[in-house]
PDB file of C-alpha atoms in Angstrom:
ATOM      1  CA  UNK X  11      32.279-164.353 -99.359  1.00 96.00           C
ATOM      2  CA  UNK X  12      30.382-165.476-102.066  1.00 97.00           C
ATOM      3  CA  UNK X  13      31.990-168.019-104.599  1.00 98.00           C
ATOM      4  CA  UNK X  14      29.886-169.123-107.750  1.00 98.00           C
ATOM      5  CA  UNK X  15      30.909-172.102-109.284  1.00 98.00           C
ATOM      6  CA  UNK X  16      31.262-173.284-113.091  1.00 98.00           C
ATOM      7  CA  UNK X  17      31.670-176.848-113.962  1.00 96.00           C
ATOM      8  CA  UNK X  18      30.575-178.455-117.355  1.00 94.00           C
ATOM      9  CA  UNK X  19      33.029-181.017-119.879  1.00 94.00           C
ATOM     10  CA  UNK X  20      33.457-177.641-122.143  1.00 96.00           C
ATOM     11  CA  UNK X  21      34.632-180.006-125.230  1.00 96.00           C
ATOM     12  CA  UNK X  22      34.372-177.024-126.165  1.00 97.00           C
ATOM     13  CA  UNK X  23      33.835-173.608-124.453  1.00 97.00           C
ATOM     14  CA  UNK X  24      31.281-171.856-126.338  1.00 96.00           C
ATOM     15  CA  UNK X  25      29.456-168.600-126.261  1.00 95.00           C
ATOM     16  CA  UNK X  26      26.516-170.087-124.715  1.00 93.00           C
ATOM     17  CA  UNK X  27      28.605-170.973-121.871  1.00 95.00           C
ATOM     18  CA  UNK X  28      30.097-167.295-121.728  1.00 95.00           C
ATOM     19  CA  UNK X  29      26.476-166.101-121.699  1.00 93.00           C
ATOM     20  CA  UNK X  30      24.999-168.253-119.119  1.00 93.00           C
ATOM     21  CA  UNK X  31      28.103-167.544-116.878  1.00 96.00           C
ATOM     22  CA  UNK X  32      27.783-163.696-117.481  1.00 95.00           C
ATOM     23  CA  UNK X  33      23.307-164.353-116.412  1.00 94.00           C
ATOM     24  CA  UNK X  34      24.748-166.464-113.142  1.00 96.00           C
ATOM     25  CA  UNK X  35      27.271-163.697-111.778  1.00 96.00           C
ATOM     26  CA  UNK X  36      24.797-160.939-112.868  1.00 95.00           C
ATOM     27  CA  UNK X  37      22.160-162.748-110.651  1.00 95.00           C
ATOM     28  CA  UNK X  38      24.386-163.777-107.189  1.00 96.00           C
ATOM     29  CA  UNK X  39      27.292-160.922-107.811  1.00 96.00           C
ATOM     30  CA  UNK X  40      30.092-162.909-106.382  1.00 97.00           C
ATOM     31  CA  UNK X  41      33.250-162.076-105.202  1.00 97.00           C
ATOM     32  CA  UNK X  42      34.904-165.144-107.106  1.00 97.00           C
ATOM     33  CA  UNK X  43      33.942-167.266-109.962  1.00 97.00           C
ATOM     34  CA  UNK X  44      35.730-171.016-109.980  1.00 98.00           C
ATOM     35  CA  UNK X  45      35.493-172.170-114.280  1.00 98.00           C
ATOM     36  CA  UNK X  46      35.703-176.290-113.544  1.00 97.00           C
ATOM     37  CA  UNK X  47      36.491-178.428-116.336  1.00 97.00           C
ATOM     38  CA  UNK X  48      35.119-182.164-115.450  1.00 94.00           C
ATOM     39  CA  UNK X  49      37.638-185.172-115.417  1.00 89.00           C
ATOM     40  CA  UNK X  50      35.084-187.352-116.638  1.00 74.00           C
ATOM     41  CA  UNK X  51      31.683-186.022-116.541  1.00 57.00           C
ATOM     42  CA  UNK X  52      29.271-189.096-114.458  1.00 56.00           C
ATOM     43  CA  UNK X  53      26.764-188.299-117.791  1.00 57.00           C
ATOM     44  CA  UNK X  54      29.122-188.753-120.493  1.00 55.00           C
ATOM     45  CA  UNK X  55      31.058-191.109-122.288  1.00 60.00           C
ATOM     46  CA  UNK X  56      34.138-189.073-122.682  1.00 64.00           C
ATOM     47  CA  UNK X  57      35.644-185.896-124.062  1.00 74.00           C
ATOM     48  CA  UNK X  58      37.288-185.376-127.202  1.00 90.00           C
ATOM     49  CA  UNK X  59      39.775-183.052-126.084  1.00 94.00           C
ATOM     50  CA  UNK X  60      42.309-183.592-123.365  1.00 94.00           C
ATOM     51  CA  UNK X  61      41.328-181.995-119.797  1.00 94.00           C
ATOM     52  CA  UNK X  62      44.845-179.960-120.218  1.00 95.00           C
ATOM     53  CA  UNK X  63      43.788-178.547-123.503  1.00 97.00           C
ATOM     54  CA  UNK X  64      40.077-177.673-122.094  1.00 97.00           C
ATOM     55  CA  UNK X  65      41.453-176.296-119.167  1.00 97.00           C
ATOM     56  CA  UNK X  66      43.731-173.813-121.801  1.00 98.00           C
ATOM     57  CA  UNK X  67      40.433-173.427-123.682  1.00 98.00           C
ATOM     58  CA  UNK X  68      38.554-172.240-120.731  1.00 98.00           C
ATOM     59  CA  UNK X  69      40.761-169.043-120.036  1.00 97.00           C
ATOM     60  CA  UNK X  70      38.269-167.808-122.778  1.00 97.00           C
ATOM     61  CA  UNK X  71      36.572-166.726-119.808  1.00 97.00           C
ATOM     62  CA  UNK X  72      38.790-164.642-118.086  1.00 95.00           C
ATOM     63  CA  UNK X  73      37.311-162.312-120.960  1.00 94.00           C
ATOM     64  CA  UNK X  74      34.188-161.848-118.804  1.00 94.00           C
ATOM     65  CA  UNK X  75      36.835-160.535-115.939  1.00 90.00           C
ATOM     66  CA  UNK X  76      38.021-157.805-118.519  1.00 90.00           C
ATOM     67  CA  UNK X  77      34.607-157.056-119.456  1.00 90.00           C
ATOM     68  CA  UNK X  78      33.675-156.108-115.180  1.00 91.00           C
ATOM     69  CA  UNK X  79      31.362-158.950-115.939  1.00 89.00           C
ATOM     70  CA  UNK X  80      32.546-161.135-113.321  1.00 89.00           C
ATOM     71  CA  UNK X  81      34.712-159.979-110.766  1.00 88.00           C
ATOM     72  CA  UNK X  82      38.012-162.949-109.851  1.00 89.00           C
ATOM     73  CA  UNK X  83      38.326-165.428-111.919  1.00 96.00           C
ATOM     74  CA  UNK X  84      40.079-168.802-111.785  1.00 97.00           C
ATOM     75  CA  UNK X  85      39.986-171.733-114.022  1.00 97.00           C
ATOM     76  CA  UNK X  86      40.866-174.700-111.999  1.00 98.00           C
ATOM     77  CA  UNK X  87      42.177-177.635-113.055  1.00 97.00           C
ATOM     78  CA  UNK X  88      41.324-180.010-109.905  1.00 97.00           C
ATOM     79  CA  UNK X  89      38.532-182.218-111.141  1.00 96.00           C
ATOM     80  CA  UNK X  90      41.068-182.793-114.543  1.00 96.00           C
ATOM     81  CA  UNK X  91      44.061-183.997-111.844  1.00 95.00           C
ATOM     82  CA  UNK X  92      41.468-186.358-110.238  1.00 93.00           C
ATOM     83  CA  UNK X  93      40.612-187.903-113.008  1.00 91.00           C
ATOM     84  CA  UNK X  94      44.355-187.974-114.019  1.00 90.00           C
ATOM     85  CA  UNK X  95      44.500-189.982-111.023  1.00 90.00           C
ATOM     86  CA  UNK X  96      42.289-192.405-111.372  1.00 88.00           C
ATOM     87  CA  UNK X  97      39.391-191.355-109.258  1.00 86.00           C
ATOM     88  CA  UNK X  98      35.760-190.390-110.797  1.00 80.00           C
ATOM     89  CA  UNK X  99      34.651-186.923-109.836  1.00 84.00           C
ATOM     90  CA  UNK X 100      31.452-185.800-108.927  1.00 92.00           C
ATOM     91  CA  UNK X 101      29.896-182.437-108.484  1.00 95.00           C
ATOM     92  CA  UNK X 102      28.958-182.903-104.591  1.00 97.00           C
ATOM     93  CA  UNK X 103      32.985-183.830-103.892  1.00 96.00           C
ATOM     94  CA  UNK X 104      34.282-180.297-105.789  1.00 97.00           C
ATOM     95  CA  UNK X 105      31.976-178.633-103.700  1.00 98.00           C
ATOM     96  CA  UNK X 106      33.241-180.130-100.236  1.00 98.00           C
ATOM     97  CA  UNK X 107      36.140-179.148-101.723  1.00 97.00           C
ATOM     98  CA  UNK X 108      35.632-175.695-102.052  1.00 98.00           C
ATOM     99  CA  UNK X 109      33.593-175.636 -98.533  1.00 98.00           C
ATOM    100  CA  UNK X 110      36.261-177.114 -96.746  1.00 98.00           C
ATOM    101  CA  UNK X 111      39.089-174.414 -98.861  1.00 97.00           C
ATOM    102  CA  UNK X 112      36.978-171.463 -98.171  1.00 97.00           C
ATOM    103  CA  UNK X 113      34.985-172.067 -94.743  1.00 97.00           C
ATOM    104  CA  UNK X 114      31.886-170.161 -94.411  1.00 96.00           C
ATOM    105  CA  UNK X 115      32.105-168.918 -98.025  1.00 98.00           C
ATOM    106  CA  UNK X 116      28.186-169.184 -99.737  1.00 98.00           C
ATOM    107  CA  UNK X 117      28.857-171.714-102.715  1.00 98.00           C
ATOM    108  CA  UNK X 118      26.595-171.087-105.820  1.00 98.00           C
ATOM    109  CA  UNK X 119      26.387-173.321-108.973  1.00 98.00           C
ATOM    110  CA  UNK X 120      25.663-172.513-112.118  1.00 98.00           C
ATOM    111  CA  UNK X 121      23.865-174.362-114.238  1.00 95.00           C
ATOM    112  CA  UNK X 122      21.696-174.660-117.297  1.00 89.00           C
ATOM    113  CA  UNK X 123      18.028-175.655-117.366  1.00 87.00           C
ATOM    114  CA  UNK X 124      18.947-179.515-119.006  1.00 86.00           C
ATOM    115  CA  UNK X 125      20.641-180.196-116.075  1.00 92.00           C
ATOM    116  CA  UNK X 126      17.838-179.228-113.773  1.00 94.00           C
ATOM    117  CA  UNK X 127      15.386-181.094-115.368  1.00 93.00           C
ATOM    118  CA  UNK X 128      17.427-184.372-114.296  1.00 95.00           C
ATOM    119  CA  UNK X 129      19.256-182.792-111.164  1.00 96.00           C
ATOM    120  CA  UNK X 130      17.450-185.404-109.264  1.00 96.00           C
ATOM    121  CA  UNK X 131      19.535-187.946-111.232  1.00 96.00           C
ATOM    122  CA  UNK X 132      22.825-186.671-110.046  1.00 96.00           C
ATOM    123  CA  UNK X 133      24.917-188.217-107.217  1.00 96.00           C
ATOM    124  CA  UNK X 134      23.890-186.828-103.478  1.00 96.00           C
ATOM    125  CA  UNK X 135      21.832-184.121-105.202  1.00 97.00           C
ATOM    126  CA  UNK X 136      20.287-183.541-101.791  1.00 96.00           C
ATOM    127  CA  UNK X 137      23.467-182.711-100.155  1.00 97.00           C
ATOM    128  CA  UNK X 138      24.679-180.474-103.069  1.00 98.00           C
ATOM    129  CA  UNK X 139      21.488-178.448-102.175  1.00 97.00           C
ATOM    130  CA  UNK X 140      22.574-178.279 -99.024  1.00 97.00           C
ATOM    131  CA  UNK X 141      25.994-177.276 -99.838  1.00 98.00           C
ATOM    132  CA  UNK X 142      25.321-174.673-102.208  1.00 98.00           C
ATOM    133  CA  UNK X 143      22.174-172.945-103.982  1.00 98.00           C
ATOM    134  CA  UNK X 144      22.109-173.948-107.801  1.00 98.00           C
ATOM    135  CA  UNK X 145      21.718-170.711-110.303  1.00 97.00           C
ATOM    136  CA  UNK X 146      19.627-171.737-113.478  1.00 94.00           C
ATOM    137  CA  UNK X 147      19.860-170.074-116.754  1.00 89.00           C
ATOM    138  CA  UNK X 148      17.788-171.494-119.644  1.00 74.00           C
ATOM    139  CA  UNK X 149      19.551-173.230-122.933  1.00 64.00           C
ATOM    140  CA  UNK X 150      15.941-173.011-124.777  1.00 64.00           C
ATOM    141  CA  UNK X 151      13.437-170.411-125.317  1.00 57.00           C
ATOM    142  CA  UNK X 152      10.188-170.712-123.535  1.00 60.00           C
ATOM    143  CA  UNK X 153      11.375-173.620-120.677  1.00 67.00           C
ATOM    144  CA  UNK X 154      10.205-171.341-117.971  1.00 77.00           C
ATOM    145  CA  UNK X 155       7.167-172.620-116.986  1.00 84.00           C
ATOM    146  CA  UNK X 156       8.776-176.219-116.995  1.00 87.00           C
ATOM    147  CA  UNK X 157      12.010-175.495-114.906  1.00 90.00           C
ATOM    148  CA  UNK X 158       9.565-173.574-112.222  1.00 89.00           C
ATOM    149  CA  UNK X 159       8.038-176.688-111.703  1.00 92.00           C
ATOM    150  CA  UNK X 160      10.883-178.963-111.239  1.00 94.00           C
ATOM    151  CA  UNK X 161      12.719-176.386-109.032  1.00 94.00           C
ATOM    152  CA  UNK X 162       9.431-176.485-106.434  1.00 93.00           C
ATOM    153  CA  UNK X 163       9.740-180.181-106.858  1.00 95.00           C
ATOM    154  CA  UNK X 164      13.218-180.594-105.638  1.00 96.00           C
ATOM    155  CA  UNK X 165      13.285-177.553-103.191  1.00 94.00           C
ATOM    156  CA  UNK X 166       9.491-177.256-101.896  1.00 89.00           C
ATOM    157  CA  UNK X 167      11.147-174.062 -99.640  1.00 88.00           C
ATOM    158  CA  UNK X 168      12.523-172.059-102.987  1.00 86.00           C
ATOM    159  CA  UNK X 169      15.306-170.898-101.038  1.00 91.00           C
ATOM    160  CA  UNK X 170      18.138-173.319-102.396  1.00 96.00           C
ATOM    161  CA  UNK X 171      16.824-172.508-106.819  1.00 95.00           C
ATOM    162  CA  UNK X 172      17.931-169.418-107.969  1.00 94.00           C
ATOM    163  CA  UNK X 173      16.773-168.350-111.506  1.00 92.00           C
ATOM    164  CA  UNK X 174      19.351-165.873-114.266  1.00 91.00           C
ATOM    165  CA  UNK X 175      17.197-164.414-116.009  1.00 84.00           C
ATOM    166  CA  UNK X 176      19.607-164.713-119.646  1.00 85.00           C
ATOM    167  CA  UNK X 177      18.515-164.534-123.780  1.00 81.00           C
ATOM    168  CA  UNK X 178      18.797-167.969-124.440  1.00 74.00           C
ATOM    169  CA  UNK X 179      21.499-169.260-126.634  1.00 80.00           C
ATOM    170  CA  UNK X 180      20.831-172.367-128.045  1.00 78.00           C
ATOM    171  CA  UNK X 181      23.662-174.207-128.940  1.00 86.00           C
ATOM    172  CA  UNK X 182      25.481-177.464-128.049  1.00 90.00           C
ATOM    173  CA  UNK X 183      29.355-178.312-127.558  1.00 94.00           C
ATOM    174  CA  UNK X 184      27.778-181.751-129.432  1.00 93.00           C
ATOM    175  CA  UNK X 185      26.476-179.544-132.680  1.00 96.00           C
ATOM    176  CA  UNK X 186      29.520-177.807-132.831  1.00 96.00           C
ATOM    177  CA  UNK X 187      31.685-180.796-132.448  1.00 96.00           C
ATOM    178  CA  UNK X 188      30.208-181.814-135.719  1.00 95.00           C
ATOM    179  CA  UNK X 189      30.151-178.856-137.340  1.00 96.00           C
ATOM    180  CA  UNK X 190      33.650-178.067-137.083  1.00 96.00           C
ATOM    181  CA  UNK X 191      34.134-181.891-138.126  1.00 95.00           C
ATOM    182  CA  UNK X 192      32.731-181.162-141.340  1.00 95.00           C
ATOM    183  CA  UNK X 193      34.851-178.233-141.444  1.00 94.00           C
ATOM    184  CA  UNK X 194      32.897-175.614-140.047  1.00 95.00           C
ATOM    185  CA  UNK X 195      34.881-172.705-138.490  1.00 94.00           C
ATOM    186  CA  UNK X 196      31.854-171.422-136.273  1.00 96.00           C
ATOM    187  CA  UNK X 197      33.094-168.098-135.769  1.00 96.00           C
ATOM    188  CA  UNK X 198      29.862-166.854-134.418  1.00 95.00           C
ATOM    189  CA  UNK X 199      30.069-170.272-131.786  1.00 96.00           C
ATOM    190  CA  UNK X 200      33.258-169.996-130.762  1.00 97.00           C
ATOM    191  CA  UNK X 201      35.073-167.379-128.826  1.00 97.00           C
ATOM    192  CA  UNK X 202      38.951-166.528-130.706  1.00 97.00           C
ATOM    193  CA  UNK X 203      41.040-168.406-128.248  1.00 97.00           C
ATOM    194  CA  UNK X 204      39.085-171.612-128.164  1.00 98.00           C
ATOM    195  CA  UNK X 205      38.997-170.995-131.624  1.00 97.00           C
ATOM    196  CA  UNK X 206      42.900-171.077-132.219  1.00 97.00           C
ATOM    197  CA  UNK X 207      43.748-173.580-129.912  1.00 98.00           C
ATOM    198  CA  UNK X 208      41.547-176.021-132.198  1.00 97.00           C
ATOM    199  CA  UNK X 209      42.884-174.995-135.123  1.00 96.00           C
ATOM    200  CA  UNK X 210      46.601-175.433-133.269  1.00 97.00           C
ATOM    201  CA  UNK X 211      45.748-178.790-132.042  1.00 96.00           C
ATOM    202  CA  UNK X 212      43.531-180.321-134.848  1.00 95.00           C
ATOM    203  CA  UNK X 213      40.613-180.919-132.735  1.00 96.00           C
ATOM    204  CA  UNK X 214      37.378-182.338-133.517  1.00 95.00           C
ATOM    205  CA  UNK X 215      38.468-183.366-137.114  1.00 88.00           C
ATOM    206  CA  UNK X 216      36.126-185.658-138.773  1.00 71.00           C
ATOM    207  CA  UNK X 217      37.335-189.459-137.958  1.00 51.00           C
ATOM    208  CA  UNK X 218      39.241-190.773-141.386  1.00 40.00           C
ATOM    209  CA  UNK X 219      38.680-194.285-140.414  1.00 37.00           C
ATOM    210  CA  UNK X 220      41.277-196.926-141.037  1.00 33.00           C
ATOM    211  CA  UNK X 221      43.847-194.413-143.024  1.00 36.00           C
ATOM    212  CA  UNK X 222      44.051-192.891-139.925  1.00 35.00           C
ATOM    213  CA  UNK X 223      46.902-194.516-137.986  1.00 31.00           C
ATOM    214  CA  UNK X 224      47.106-191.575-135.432  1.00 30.00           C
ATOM    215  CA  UNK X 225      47.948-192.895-132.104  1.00 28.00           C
ATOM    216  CA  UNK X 226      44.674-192.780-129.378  1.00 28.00           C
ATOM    217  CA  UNK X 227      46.173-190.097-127.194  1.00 28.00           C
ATOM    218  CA  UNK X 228      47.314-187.555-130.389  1.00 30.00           C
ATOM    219  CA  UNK X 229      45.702-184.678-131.829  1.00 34.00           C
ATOM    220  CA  UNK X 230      41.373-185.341-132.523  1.00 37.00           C
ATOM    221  CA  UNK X 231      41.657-188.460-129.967  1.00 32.00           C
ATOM    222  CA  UNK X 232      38.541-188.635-127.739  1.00 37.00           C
ATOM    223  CA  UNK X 233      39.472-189.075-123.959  1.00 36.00           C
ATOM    224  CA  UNK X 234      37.568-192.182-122.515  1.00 33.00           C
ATOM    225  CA  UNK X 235      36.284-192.480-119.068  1.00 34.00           C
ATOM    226  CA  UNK X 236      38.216-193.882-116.482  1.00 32.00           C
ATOM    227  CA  UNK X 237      36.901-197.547-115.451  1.00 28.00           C
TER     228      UNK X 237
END
């Protein structure tokens, strides 16, 4: 059994993702695809939306399922509830997770090329190679030559780097943040259900500064990491 896993702080879900995720099963044809939202990502300072409402924005890709794109598809909320309970989360622990749930299963990750460029950065990256083989697809034109390098750097074998070949999309949950801030709708961005849940929830609305007496944990609040 083949599972290919998904992770990212989707804050939120965009068609890049859906694109890079459609390159990854393309390239490893699984027989399940796990879509993680992070607690709080190790790299980040915090999300803006709430890991419940990113975890409802993330059934945007069940659309790949209907599409014969992906095959099962499950968007799992357990790095969210360990955050909920207090405990930092980090890539290498999901996937013991899903080893020790699915024994002898052959984990895959996808990821984009930003994160392999600092992959040797992340927390027991060596035994997340061991645990799983890492499936690249590129956020930028032209990083080819760049990401070959790095991959033959951190896996002198080339069995544990697996490249999706994908048309890269570039765009950033950051920019769009931003953009919908200053009242952007970025229909071409975002896919219709992430789309109406942010419009439902007033999400990523420009900060109004001290008129705004909204409570920390209401709609457009940033979620802070967990000390």
């Amino acid at each position: 059994m083949r599972i290919l896993l998904y992770g990212g702080s989707f804050d939120p879900p965009h068609n890049g993702h859906m694109n890079n995720l459609r390159a990854a099963a393309a390239r490893v044809k699984p027989d399940k695809v796990v879509v993680m939202p992070a607690g709080v990502s190790p790299f980040k300072r915090g999300t803006c939306a709430s890991g419940a409402l990113r975890i409802e924005m993330c059934r945007c890709f069940s659309a790949l399922a209907e599409e014969q794109a992906v095959p099962a598809l499950e968007v799992s909320g357990w790095e969210v509830e360990q955050a909920e309970r207090g405990r930092r989360n980090y890539t290498v622990l999901t996937l013991e997770m899903l080893a020790a749930e699915y024994p002898g299963a052959a984990l895959y990750l996808a990821i984009g090329s930003d994160m392999l460029l600092t992959f040797d950065g992340w927390h027991r990256w060596q035994d997340i190679l061991k645990l799983a083989h890492l499936v690249v697809t590129s956020r930028n034109i032209g990083d080819d030559p760049v990401l070959h390098e790095k991959a033959k750097r951190l896996d002198a074998a080339g069995a544990r780097i697996l490249f999706a070949p994908v048309e890269a999309l570039p765009m950033a949950s950051s920019d769009l943040r931003a953009r919908l801030a200053a009242g952007e709708r970025c229909e071409n961005e975002l896919p219709p259900l992430v789309r109406r849940v942010i419009q439902r929830e007033g999400l990523y609305r420009e900060n109004k500064g001290d008129n705004n007496h909204e409570p920390e944990t209401g709609k457009g609040a940033c979620a802070q990491p967990l000390e």
